[in-house]
mmCIF file of the C-alpha atoms, coordinates in Angstrom:
data_MODEL
# 
_entry.id   MODEL 
# 
loop_
_atom_site.group_PDB 
_atom_site.id 
_atom_site.type_symbol 
_atom_site.label_atom_id 
_atom_site.label_alt_id 
_atom_site.label_comp_id 
_atom_site.label_asym_id 
_atom_site.label_entity_id 
_atom_site.label_seq_id 
_atom_site.pdbx_PDB_ins_code 
_atom_site.Cartn_x 
_atom_site.Cartn_y 
_atom_site.Cartn_z 
_atom_site.occupancy 
_atom_site.B_iso_or_equiv 
_atom_site.pdbx_formal_charge 
_atom_site.auth_seq_id 
_atom_site.auth_comp_id 
_atom_site.auth_asym_id 
_atom_site.auth_atom_id 
_atom_site.pdbx_PDB_model_num 
ATOM 1  C CA . UNK A 1 1  ? -56.092 9.099   64.030 1.00 0.00 ? 1  UNK A CA 1 
ATOM 2  C CA . UNK A 1 2  ? -56.091 5.918   66.151 1.00 0.00 ? 2  UNK A CA 1 
ATOM 3  C CA . UNK A 1 3  ? -55.228 3.881   62.948 1.00 0.00 ? 3  UNK A CA 1 
ATOM 4  C CA . UNK A 1 4  ? -52.123 6.060   62.424 1.00 0.00 ? 4  UNK A CA 1 
ATOM 5  C CA . UNK A 1 5  ? -51.031 5.440   66.017 1.00 0.00 ? 5  UNK A CA 1 
ATOM 6  C CA . UNK A 1 6  ? -51.536 1.645   65.713 1.00 0.00 ? 6  UNK A CA 1 
ATOM 7  C CA . UNK A 1 7  ? -49.790 1.650   62.381 1.00 0.00 ? 7  UNK A CA 1 
ATOM 8  C CA . UNK A 1 8  ? -46.809 3.591   63.660 1.00 0.00 ? 8  UNK A CA 1 
ATOM 9  C CA . UNK A 1 9  ? -46.524 1.382   66.736 1.00 0.00 ? 9  UNK A CA 1 
ATOM 10 C CA . UNK A 1 10 ? -46.588 -1.831  64.501 1.00 0.00 ? 10 UNK A CA 1 
ATOM 11 C CA . UNK A 1 11 ? -43.942 -0.307  62.100 1.00 0.00 ? 11 UNK A CA 1 
ATOM 12 C CA . UNK A 1 12 ? -41.809 0.767   65.059 1.00 0.00 ? 12 UNK A CA 1 
ATOM 13 C CA . UNK A 1 13 ? -41.946 -2.733  66.505 1.00 0.00 ? 13 UNK A CA 1 
ATOM 14 C CA . UNK A 1 14 ? -41.166 -4.439  63.101 1.00 0.00 ? 14 UNK A CA 1 
ATOM 15 C CA . UNK A 1 15 ? -38.187 -1.920  62.734 1.00 0.00 ? 15 UNK A CA 1 
ATOM 16 C CA . UNK A 1 16 ? -36.950 -2.708  66.385 1.00 0.00 ? 16 UNK A CA 1 
ATOM 17 C CA . UNK A 1 17 ? -37.080 -6.456  65.672 1.00 0.00 ? 17 UNK A CA 1 
ATOM 18 C CA . UNK A 1 18 ? -35.325 -6.134  62.411 1.00 0.00 ? 18 UNK A CA 1 
ATOM 19 C CA . UNK A 1 19 ? -32.605 -3.919  63.808 1.00 0.00 ? 19 UNK A CA 1 
ATOM 20 C CA . UNK A 1 20 ? -32.145 -6.386  66.864 1.00 0.00 ? 20 UNK A CA 1 
ATOM 21 C CA . UNK A 1 21 ? -31.894 -9.378  64.296 1.00 0.00 ? 21 UNK A CA 1 
ATOM 22 C CA . UNK A 1 22 ? -29.355 -7.587  62.241 1.00 0.00 ? 22 UNK A CA 1 
ATOM 23 C CA . UNK A 1 23 ? -27.062 -6.762  65.165 1.00 0.00 ? 23 UNK A CA 1 
ATOM 24 C CA . UNK A 1 24 ? -27.264 -10.358 66.420 1.00 0.00 ? 24 UNK A CA 1 
ATOM 25 C CA . UNK A 1 25 ? -26.368 -11.491 62.872 1.00 0.00 ? 25 UNK A CA 1 
ATOM 26 C CA . UNK A 1 26 ? -23.316 -9.007  62.971 1.00 0.00 ? 26 UNK A CA 1 
ATOM 27 C CA . UNK A 1 27 ? -22.304 -10.455 66.271 1.00 0.00 ? 27 UNK A CA 1 
ATOM 28 C CA . UNK A 1 28 ? -22.635 -14.050 65.291 1.00 0.00 ? 28 UNK A CA 1 
ATOM 29 C CA . UNK A 1 29 ? -20.590 -13.321 61.958 1.00 0.00 ? 29 UNK A CA 1 
ATOM 30 C CA . UNK A 1 30 ? -17.765 -11.643 64.051 1.00 0.00 ? 30 UNK A CA 1 
ATOM 31 C CA . UNK A 1 31 ? -17.655 -14.746 66.269 1.00 0.00 ? 31 UNK A CA 1 
ATOM 32 C CA . UNK A 1 32 ? -17.593 -17.163 63.430 1.00 0.00 ? 32 UNK A CA 1 
ATOM 33 C CA . UNK A 1 33 ? -14.695 -15.293 61.679 1.00 0.00 ? 33 UNK A CA 1 
ATOM 34 C CA . UNK A 1 34 ? -12.782 -15.297 65.084 1.00 0.00 ? 34 UNK A CA 1 
ATOM 35 C CA . UNK A 1 35 ? -13.307 -19.174 65.474 1.00 0.00 ? 35 UNK A CA 1 
ATOM 36 C CA . UNK A 1 36 ? -12.046 -19.671 61.885 1.00 0.00 ? 36 UNK A CA 1 
ATOM 37 C CA . UNK A 1 37 ? -8.947  -17.786 62.766 1.00 0.00 ? 37 UNK A CA 1 
ATOM 38 C CA . UNK A 1 38 ? -8.462  -19.698 65.937 1.00 0.00 ? 38 UNK A CA 1 
ATOM 39 C CA . UNK A 1 39 ? -8.823  -23.065 64.217 1.00 0.00 ? 39 UNK A CA 1 
ATOM 40 C CA . UNK A 1 40 ? -6.486  -21.998 61.409 1.00 0.00 ? 40 UNK A CA 1 
ATOM 41 C CA . UNK A 1 41 ? -3.650  -21.487 63.946 1.00 0.00 ? 41 UNK A CA 1 
ATOM 42 C CA . UNK A 1 42 ? -3.871  -25.261 64.816 1.00 0.00 ? 42 UNK A CA 1 
ATOM 43 C CA . UNK A 1 43 ? -3.545  -26.567 61.377 1.00 0.00 ? 43 UNK A CA 1 
ATOM 44 C CA . UNK A 1 44 ? -0.556  -28.664 60.603 1.00 0.00 ? 44 UNK A CA 1 
ATOM 45 C CA . UNK A 1 45 ? 1.577   -27.751 57.763 1.00 0.00 ? 45 UNK A CA 1 
ATOM 46 C CA . UNK A 1 46 ? 2.744   -30.348 55.022 1.00 0.00 ? 46 UNK A CA 1 
ATOM 47 C CA . UNK A 1 47 ? 6.469   -29.959 56.320 1.00 0.00 ? 47 UNK A CA 1 
ATOM 48 C CA . UNK A 1 48 ? 5.240   -31.010 59.849 1.00 0.00 ? 48 UNK A CA 1 
ATOM 49 C CA . UNK A 1 49 ? 3.375   -33.885 58.577 1.00 0.00 ? 49 UNK A CA 1 
ATOM 50 C CA . UNK A 1 50 ? 6.123   -35.038 56.576 1.00 0.00 ? 50 UNK A CA 1 
ATOM 51 C CA . UNK A 1 51 ? 8.648   -34.718 59.435 1.00 0.00 ? 51 UNK A CA 1 
ATOM 52 C CA . UNK A 1 52 ? 6.316   -36.714 61.670 1.00 0.00 ? 52 UNK A CA 1 
ATOM 53 C CA . UNK A 1 53 ? 5.851   -39.516 59.261 1.00 0.00 ? 53 UNK A CA 1 
ATOM 54 C CA . UNK A 1 54 ? 9.567   -39.679 58.512 1.00 0.00 ? 54 UNK A CA 1 
ATOM 55 C CA . UNK A 1 55 ? 10.153  -40.071 62.334 1.00 0.00 ? 55 UNK A CA 1 
ATOM 56 C CA . UNK A 1 56 ? 7.632   -42.786 62.538 1.00 0.00 ? 56 UNK A CA 1 
ATOM 57 C CA . UNK A 1 57 ? 9.037   -44.611 59.559 1.00 0.00 ? 57 UNK A CA 1 
ATOM 58 C CA . UNK A 1 58 ? 12.614  -44.393 61.047 1.00 0.00 ? 58 UNK A CA 1 
ATOM 59 C CA . UNK A 1 59 ? 11.446  -45.932 64.287 1.00 0.00 ? 59 UNK A CA 1 
ATOM 60 C CA . UNK A 1 60 ? 9.723   -48.731 62.376 1.00 0.00 ? 60 UNK A CA 1 
ATOM 61 C CA . UNK A 1 61 ? 12.863  -49.261 60.402 1.00 0.00 ? 61 UNK A CA 1 
ATOM 62 C CA . UNK A 1 62 ? 14.891  -49.507 63.582 1.00 0.00 ? 62 UNK A CA 1 
ATOM 63 C CA . UNK A 1 63 ? 12.221  -51.943 65.103 1.00 0.00 ? 63 UNK A CA 1 
ATOM 64 C CA . UNK A 1 64 ? 12.444  -54.139 61.944 1.00 0.00 ? 64 UNK A CA 1 
ATOM 65 C CA . UNK A 1 65 ? 16.146  -54.261 62.190 1.00 0.00 ? 65 UNK A CA 1 
ATOM 66 C CA . UNK A 1 66 ? 16.032  -55.393 65.801 1.00 0.00 ? 66 UNK A CA 1 
ATOM 67 C CA . UNK A 1 67 ? 13.361  -58.126 65.060 1.00 0.00 ? 67 UNK A CA 1 
ATOM 68 C CA . UNK A 1 68 ? 15.739  -59.316 62.155 1.00 0.00 ? 68 UNK A CA 1 
ATOM 69 C CA . UNK A 1 69 ? 18.635  -59.572 64.558 1.00 0.00 ? 69 UNK A CA 1 
ATOM 70 C CA . UNK A 1 70 ? 16.573  -61.437 67.121 1.00 0.00 ? 70 UNK A CA 1 
ATOM 71 C CA . UNK A 1 71 ? 15.247  -63.792 64.491 1.00 0.00 ? 71 UNK A CA 1 
ATOM 72 C CA . UNK A 1 72 ? 18.678  -64.377 63.129 1.00 0.00 ? 72 UNK A CA 1 
ATOM 73 C CA . UNK A 1 73 ? 19.929  -65.050 66.746 1.00 0.00 ? 73 UNK A CA 1 
ATOM 74 C CA . UNK A 1 74 ? 17.066  -67.697 67.289 1.00 0.00 ? 74 UNK A CA 1 
ATOM 75 C CA . UNK A 1 75 ? 17.775  -69.362 63.912 1.00 0.00 ? 75 UNK A CA 1 
ATOM 76 C CA . UNK A 1 76 ? 21.513  -69.489 64.660 1.00 0.00 ? 76 UNK A CA 1 
ATOM 77 C CA . UNK A 1 77 ? 21.024  -71.621 67.690 1.00 0.00 ? 77 UNK A CA 1 
# 
């Protein structure tokens, strides 16, 4: 009789621990999925990257032209 009570208590404790860990795993999984969704909103598209690179290249071209004019002015003197 005592053995049945002890065995039932141990199985009940093991069941409770497993249920608790299962619930925690579900919670962490949900949080991970939400985090992935939030991070994905911040990704840059290829179009945006190409537009930014083109803006930088255009500015570099203008700077190059200004340097060329400056160098031509110094050589002309």
